[in-house]
Coordinates of C-alpha atoms and ligand atoms in Angstrom, one line a residue:
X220 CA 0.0 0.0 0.0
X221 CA 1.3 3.4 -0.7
X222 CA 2.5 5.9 2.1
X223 CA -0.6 8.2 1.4
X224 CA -3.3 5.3 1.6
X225 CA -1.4 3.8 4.6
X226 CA -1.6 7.2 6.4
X227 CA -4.9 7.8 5.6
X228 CA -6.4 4.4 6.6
X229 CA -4.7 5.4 10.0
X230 CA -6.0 9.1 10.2
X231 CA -9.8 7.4 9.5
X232 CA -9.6 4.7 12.2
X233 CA -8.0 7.6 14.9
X234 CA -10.6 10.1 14.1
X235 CA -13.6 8.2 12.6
X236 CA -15.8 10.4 14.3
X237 CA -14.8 13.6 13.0
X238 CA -16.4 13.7 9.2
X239 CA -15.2 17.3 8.5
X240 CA -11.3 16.4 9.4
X241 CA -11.3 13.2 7.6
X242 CA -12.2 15.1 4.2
X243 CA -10.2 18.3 4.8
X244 CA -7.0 15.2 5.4
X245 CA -8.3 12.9 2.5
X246 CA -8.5 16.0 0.2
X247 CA -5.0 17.0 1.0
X248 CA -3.2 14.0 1.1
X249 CA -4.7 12.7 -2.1
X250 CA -3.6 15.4 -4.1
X251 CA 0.1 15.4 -2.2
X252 CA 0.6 12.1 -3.9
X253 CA 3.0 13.0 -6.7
X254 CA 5.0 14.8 -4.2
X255 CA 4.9 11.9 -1.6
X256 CA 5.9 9.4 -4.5
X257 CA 8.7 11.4 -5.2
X258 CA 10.3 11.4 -1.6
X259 CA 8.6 8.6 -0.1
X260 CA 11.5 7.1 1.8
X261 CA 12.5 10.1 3.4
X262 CA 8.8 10.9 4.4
X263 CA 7.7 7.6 5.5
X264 CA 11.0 7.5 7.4
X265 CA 10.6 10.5 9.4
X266 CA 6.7 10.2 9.7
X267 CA 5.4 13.5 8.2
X268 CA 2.3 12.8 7.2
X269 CA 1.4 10.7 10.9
X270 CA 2.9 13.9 12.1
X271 CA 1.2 16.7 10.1
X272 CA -2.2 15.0 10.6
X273 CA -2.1 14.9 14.2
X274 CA -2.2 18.4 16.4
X275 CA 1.0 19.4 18.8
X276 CA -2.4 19.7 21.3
X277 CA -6.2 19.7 21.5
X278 CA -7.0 22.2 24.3
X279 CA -10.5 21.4 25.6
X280 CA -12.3 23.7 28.2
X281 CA -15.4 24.5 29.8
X282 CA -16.9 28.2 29.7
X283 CA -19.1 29.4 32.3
X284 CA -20.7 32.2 32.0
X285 CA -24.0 33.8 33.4
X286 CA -27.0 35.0 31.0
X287 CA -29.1 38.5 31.0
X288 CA -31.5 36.1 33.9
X289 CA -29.2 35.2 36.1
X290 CA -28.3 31.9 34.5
X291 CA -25.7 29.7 34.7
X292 CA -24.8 29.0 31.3
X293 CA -21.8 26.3 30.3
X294 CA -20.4 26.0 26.8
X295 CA -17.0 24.1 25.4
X296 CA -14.8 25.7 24.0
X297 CA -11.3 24.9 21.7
X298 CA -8.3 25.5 20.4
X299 CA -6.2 23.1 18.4
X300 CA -2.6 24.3 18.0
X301 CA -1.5 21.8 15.1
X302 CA 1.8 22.7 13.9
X303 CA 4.3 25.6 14.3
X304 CA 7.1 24.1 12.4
X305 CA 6.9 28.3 10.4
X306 CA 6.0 30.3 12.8
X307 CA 3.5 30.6 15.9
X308 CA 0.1 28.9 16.2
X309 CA -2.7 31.4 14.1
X310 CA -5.7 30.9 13.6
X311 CA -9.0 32.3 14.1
X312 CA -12.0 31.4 16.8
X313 CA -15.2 30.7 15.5
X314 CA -18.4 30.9 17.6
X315 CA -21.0 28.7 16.6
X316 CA -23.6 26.2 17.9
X317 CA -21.9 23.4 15.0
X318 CA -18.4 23.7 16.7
X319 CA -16.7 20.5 17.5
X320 CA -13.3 19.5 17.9
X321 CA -13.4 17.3 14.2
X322 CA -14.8 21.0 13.1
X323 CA -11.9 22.6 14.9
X324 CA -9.5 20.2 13.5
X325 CA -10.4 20.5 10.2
X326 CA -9.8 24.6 10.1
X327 CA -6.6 24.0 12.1
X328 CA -5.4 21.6 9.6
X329 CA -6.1 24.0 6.4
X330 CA -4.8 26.3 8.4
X331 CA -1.6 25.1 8.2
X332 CA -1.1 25.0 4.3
X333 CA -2.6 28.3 4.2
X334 CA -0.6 30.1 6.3
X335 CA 2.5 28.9 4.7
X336 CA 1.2 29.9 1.4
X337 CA 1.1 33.3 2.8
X338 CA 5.0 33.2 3.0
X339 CA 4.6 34.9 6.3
X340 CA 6.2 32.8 9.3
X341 CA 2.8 31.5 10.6
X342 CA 1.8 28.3 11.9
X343 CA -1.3 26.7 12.3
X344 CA -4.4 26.7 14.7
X345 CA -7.6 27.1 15.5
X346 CA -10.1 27.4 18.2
X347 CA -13.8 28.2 19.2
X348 CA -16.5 27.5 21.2
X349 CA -20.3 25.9 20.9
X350 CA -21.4 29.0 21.8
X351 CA -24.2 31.1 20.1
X352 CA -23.6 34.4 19.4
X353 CA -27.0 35.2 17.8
X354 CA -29.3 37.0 20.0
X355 CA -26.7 37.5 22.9
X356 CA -27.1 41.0 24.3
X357 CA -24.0 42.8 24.7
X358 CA -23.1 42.4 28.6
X359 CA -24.0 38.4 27.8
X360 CA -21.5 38.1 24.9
X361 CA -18.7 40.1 27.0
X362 CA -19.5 37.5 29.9
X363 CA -19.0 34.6 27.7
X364 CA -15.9 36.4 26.0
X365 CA -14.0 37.6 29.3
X366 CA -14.9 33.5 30.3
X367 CA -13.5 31.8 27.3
X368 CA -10.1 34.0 27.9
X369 CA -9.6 33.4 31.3
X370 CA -8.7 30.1 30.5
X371 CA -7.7 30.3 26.7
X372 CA -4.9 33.1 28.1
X373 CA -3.0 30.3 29.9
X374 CA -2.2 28.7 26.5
X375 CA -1.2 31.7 24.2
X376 CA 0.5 34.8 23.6
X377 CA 2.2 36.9 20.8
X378 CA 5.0 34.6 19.9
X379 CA 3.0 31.2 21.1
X380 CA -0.3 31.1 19.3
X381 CA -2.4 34.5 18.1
X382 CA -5.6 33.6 17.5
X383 CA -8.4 36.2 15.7
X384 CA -11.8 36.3 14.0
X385 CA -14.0 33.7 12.2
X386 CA -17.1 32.7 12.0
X387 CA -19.5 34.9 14.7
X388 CA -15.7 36.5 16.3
X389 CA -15.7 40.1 15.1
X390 CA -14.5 43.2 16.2
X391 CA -16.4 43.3 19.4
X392 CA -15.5 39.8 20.7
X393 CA -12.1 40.4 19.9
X394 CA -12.3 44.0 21.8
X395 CA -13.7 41.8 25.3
X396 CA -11.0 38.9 24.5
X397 CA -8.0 41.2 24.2
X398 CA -9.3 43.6 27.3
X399 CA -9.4 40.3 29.7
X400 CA -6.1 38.8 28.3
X401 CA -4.5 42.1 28.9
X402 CA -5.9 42.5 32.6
X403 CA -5.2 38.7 33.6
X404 CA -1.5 39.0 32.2
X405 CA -1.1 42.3 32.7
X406 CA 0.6 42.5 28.9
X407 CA -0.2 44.7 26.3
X408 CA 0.8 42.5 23.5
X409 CA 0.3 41.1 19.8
X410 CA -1.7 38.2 21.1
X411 CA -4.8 38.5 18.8
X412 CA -5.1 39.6 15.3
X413 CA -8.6 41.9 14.5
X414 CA -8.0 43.8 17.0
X415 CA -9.9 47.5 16.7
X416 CA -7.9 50.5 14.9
X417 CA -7.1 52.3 18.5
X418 CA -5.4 49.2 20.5
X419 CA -3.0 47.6 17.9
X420 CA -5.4 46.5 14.9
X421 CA -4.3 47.2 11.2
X422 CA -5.9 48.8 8.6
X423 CA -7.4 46.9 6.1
X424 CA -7.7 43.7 8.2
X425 CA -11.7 44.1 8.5
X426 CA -12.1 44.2 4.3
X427 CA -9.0 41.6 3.9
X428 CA -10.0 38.2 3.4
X429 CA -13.0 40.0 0.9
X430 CA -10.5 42.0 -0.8
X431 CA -7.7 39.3 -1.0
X432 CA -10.2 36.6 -2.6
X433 CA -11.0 39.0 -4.7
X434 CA -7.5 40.2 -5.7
X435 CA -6.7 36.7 -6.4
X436 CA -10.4 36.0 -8.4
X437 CA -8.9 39.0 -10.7
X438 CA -5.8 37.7 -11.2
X439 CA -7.0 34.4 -12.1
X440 CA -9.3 35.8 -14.8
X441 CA -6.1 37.7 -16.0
X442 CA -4.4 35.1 -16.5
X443 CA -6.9 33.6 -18.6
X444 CA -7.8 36.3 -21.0
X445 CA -10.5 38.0 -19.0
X446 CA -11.4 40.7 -16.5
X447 CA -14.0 41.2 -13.7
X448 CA -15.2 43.9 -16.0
X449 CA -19.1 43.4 -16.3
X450 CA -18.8 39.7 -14.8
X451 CA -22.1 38.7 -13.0
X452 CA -20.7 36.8 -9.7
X453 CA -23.0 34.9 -6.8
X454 CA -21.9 35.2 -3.4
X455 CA -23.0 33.2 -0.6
X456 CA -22.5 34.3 2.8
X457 CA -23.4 37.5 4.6
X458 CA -20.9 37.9 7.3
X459 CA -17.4 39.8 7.0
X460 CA -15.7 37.6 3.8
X461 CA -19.1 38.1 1.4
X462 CA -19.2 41.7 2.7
X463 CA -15.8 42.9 1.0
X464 CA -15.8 40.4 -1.0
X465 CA -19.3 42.2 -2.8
X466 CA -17.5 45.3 -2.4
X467 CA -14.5 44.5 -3.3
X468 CA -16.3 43.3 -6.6
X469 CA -18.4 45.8 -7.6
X470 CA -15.3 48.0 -7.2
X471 CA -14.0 46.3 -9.8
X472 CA -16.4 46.1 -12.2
X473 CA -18.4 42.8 -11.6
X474 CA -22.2 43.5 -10.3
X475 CA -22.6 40.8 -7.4
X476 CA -26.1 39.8 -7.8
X477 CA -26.9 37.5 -4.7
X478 CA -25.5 36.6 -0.7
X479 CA -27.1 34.6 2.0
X480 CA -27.3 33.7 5.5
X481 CA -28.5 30.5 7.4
X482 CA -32.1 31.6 6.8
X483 CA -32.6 32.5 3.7
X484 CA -30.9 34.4 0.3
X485 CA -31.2 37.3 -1.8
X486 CA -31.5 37.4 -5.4
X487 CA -31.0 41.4 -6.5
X488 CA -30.3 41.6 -10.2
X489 CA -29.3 45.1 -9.7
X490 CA -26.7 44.4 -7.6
X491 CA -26.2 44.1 -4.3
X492 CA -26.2 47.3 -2.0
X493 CA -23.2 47.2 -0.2
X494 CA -24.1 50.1 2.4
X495 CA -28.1 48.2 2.9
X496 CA -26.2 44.9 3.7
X497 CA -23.7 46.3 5.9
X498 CA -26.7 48.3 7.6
X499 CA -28.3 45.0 8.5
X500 CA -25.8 42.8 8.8
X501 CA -22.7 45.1 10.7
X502 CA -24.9 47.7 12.4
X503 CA -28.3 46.1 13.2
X504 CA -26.9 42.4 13.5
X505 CA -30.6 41.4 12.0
X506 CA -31.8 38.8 9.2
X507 CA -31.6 39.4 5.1
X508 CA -35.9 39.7 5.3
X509 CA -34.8 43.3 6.3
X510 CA -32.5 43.9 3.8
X511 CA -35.3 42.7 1.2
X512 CA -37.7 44.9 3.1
X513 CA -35.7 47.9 2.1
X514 CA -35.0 47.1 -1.6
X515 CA -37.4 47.1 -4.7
X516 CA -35.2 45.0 -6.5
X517 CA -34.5 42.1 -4.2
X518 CA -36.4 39.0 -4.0
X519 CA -36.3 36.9 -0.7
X520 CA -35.4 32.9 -0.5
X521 CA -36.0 30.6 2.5
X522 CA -32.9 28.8 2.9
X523 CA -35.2 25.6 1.9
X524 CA -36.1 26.9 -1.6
X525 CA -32.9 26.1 -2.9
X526 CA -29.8 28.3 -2.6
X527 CA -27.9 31.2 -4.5
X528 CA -26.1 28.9 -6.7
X529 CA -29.1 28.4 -9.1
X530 CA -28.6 32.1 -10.4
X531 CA -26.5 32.2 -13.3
X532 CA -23.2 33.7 -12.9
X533 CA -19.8 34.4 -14.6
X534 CA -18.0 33.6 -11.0
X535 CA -19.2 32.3 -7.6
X536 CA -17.5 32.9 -4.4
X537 CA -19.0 30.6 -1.4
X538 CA -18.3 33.0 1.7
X539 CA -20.2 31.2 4.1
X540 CA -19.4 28.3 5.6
X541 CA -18.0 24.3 5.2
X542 CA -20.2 22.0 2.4
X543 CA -22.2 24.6 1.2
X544 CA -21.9 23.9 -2.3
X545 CA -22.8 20.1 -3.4
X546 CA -22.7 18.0 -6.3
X547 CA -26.4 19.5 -7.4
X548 CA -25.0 23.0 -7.2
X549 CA -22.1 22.4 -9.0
X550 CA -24.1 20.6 -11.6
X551 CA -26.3 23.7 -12.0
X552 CA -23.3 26.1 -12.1
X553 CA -21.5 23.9 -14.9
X554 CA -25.2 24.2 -17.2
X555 CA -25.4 28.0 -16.7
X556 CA -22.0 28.6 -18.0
X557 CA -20.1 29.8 -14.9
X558 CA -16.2 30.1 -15.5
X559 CA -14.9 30.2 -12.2
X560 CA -15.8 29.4 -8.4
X561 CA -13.0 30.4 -5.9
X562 CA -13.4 29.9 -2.0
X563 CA -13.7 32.5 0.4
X564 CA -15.3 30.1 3.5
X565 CA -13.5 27.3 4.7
X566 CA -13.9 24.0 2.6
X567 CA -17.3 25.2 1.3
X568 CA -17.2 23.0 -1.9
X569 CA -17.3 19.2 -0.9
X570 CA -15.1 17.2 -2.9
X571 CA -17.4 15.3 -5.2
X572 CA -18.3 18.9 -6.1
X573 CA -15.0 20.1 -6.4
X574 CA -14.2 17.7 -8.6
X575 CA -17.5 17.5 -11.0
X576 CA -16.1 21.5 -11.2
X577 CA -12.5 20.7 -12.3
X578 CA -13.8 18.3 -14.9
X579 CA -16.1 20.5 -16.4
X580 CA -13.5 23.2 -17.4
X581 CA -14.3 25.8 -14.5
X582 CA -11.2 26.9 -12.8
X583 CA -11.6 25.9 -9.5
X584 CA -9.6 27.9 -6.3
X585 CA -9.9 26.1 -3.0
X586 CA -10.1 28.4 0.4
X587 CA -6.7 27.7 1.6
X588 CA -5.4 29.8 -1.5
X589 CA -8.1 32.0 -1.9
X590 CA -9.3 33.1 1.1
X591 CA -5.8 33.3 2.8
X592 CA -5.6 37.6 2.7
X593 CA -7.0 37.1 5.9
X594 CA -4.9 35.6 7.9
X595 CA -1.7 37.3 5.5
X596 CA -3.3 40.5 6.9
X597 CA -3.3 39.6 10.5
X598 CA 0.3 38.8 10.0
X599 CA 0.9 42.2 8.8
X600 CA -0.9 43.1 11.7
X601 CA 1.6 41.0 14.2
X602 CA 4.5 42.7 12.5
X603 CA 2.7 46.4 12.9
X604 CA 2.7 45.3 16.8
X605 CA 6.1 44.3 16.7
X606 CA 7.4 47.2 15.1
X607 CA 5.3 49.0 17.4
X608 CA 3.6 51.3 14.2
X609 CA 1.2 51.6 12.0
X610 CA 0.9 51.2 8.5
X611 CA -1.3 53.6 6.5
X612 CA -4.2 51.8 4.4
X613 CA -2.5 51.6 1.3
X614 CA 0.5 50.3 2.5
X615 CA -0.9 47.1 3.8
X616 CA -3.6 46.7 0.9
X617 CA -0.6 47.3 -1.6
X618 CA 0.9 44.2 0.5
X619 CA -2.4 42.4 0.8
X620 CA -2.5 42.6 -3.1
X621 CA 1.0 41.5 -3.9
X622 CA 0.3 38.4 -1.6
X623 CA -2.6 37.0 -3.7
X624 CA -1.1 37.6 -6.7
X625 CA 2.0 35.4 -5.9
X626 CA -0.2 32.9 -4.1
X627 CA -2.0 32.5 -7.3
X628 CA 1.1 32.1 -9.1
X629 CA 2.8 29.9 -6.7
X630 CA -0.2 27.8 -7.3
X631 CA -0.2 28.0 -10.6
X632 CA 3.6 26.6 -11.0
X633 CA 3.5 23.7 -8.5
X634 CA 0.5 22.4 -10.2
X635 CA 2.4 22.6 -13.4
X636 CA 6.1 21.2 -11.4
X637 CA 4.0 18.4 -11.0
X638 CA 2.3 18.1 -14.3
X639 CA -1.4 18.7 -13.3
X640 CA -1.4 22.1 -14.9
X641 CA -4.8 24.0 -14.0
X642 CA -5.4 22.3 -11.0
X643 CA -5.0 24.8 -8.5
X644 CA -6.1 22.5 -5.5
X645 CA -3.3 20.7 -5.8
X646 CA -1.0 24.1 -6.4
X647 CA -1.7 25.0 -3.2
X648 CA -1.7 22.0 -1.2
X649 CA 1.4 20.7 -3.0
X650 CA 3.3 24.9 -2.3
X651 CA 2.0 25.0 1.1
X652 CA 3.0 21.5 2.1
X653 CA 6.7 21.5 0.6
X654 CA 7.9 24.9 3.4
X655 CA 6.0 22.9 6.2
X656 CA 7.8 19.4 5.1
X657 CA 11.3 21.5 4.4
X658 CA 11.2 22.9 8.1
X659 CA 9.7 19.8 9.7
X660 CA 12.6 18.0 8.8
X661 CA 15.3 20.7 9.8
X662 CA 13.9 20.4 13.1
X663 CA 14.2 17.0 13.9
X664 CA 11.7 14.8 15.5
X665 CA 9.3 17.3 17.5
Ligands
LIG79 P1 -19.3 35.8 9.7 O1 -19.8 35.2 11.0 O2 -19.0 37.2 9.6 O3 -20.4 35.4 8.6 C1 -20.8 34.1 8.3 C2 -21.9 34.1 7.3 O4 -22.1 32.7 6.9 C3 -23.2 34.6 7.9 O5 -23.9 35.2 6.8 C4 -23.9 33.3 8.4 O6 -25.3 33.4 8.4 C5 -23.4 32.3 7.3 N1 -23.4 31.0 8.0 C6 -22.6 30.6 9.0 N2 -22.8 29.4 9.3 C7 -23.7 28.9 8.5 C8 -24.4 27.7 8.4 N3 -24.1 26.6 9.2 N4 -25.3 27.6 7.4 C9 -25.6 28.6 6.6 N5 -25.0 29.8 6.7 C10 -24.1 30.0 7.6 O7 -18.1 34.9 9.3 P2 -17.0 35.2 8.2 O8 -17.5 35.9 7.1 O9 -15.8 35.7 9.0 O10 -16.6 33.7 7.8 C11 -17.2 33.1 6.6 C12 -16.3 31.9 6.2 O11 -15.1 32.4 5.8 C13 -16.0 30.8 7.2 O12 -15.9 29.6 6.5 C14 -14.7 31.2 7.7 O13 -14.0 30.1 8.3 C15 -14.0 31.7 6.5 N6 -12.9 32.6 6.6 C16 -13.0 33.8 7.4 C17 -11.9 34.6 7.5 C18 -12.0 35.9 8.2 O14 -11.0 36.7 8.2 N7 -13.1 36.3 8.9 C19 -10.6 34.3 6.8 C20 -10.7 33.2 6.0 C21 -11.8 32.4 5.9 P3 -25.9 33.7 9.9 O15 -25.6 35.1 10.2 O16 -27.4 33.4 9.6 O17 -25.3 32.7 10.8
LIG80 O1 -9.8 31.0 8.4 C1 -9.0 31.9 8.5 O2 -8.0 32.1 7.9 C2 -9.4 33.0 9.5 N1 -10.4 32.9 10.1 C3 -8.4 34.1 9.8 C4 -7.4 33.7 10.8 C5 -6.5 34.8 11.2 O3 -5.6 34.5 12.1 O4 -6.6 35.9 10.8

């Protein structure tokens, strides 16, 4: 049996109840084979893939906190430091009833290739907590917040692990998380990315993982002949990512005719209002019904009449969240012509999709490439804090924008090293894995 199958049997039997890890692992490793083939004995020798599959630690805690009634409240919550053979754990935190360690794993896992296609010296982790955000007043999400660090604080800090946003972790929760880090350590330090504009944060990080997939989107289209000039594009998602990635967009040309949330989707063939969604969404934290309440052109979906990939489009950007584009969406995107579908969520496309995509001409860019301005952008913001200044706006998008356009092309060229030109899953995984491996081995067994 090969190295790869051999490895992977092993990851499936340790983990087989974590469905999300298993694919984010079987995606990877199957498209590493050329790469394993060609160094198999000095692989299977040192164990790197036993080693890269399983975390340095799995941090499990509980979170008490009390509610608006005088509750008693008790979530779990996470972090997953898997490998800082480049640089320091980082990683995001997401906040949301799914959250499970395999869910956890999974993101701390992709974050690993991700981060090294960066180039920045990052690591990989990520953490969380079963806790829902939605509906939380204020005081409750600073109780829960100021909870989750008092014990997350005892297993981080600036050049250890820096975790930052995801999925319901914005500005505000990073705000109480840094204010209790700080007054339990008594350190004003780098130790989360996201941070607000007047206590460390950088410029640009709010629009970055938007702007960056889109950056990336543009060169891709470039590269093929095209622009985003007049391109209709579907976006899922209605949270930070599909935000700047709309605006990002429409700034470039493309009208952005759709997003969605876990209720229900818009479909505005004028285009999406950038200001109206960020009213909602950013300010009044409420549901898209509002947004079509304020909008002539908009027609409202329930999440169970289908979803935004039944719109024809030029490009589709899933910004929401893990397998939210199947098989029967891809299907339907492949019959209306669409060109190209680049990730700005986390493993949104499973992989029979993915595939079914990459067989039917559209170029296909998985997350860990596309949506990887983010976390480039936090490290920007870690080297602001170290340097102890800021950059101006410009500066760091200028940066932003110079790191997707050599992702892309450092994509682009290990696909074709190996001789799978145009298949940009295996770009990245191949580019991201081969600085892990190189460093891995410099460092002995660890
Ligand atoms: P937000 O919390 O800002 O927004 C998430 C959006 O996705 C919301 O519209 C939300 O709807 C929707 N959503 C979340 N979970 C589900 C679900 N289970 N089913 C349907 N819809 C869902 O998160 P982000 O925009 O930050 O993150 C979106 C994706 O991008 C995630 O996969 C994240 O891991 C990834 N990502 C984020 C980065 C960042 O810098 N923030 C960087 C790189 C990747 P609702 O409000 O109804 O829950
Ligand atoms: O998935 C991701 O890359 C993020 N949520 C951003 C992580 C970060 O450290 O900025």
């Amino acid at each position: 049996m090969s190295y790869v199958d051999e490895v992977l049997e092993l990851v499936k039997k340790k983990n087989a109840s974590e469905p999300e890890f298993l694919q984010a692992v079987t995606e990877v490793l199957n498209s590493l084979r050329p790469v394993v083939e060609a160094n198999e004995e000095l692989y299977r020798k040192n164990a790197i893939l036993e080693r890269i599959t399983e975390p340095d630690r799995q941090i499990l805690f509980r979170v008490p906190w009390v509610d608006d009634n005088g509750q008693v409240q008790v979530n779990r919550g996470f972090r997953v430091q898997f490998n800082n053979a480049i640089g320091p754990y980082k990683g995001g935190l997401r906040l949301h009833p799914s959250v499970n360690l395999g869910i956890i794993k999974f993101l701390g896992f992709e974050q690993i290739f991700k981060n090294s296609l960066t180039s920045l010296p990052i690591g990989g982790g990520k953490g969380g907590s079963d806790f829902d955000p939605k509906g939380k007043s204020d005081r409750e999400i600073m109780a829960f917040c100021q909870s989750f660090m008092t014990e997350l604080s005892k297993y981080i800090g600036a050049d250890v692990d820096v975790p930052a946003g995801d999925i319901g972790t914005g500005a505000r929760e990073i705000g109480f998380m840094f204010g209790q880090y700080k007054r339990i350590k008594g350190s004003f330090e780098g130790v989360l990315t996201g941070k607000g504009l007047t206590y460390g944060g950088s410029l640009a990080r709010t629009e970055a993982t938007g702007y960056g997939l889109l950056y990336l989107t543009q060169e891709l289209m470039k590269c093929h002949g095209e622009s985003m000039e007049q391109k209709i594009v579907t976006v899922s998602g209605a949270g930070n990512v599909a935000i700047y990635a709309t605006q990002k967009a429409q700034q470039m040309g493309a009208k952005v005719v759709t997003c969605s949330d876990s209720t229900g989707w818009i479909y505005d063939p004028e285009g999406i209002d950038v200001a109206l969604l960020k009213e909602v969404k950013e300010v009044k934290r409420a549901r898209l019904t509002e947004y079509a309440a304020a909008r002539k052109s908009a027609e409202y979906h329930e999440a169970k009449d289908g979803s935004v990939w039944q719109i024809p489009c030029d490009i589709a950007l899933p910004c929401a969240t893990q397998n939210e584009l199947l098989i029967d969406d891809a299907k339907k995107l492949v019959a209306n012509g669409c060109k190209a579908v680049c990730e700005g969520a986390n493993m949104p496309t499973t992989i029979d999709a993915t595939e079914y995509l990459q067989n039917n001409g559209v170029w296909f860019v998985g997350g860990k490439a596309a949506n990887a301005g983010g976390v480039a952008t936090s490290a920007l913001e870690m080297s602001q804090n170290s340097e102890r200044l800021s950059w101006t706006f410009e500066e760091v998008d200028a940066k932003l924008q110079g790191i997707m356009v050599n992702i892309y092309h450092n994509i682009d060229d290990a696909a074709k090293r190996y001789g799978m030109e145009g298949n940009y899953v295996a770009g990245a995984n191949i580019a991201g894995f081969e600085k892990v491996v190189n460093a891995m081995l410099a460092q002995g067994v660890v």
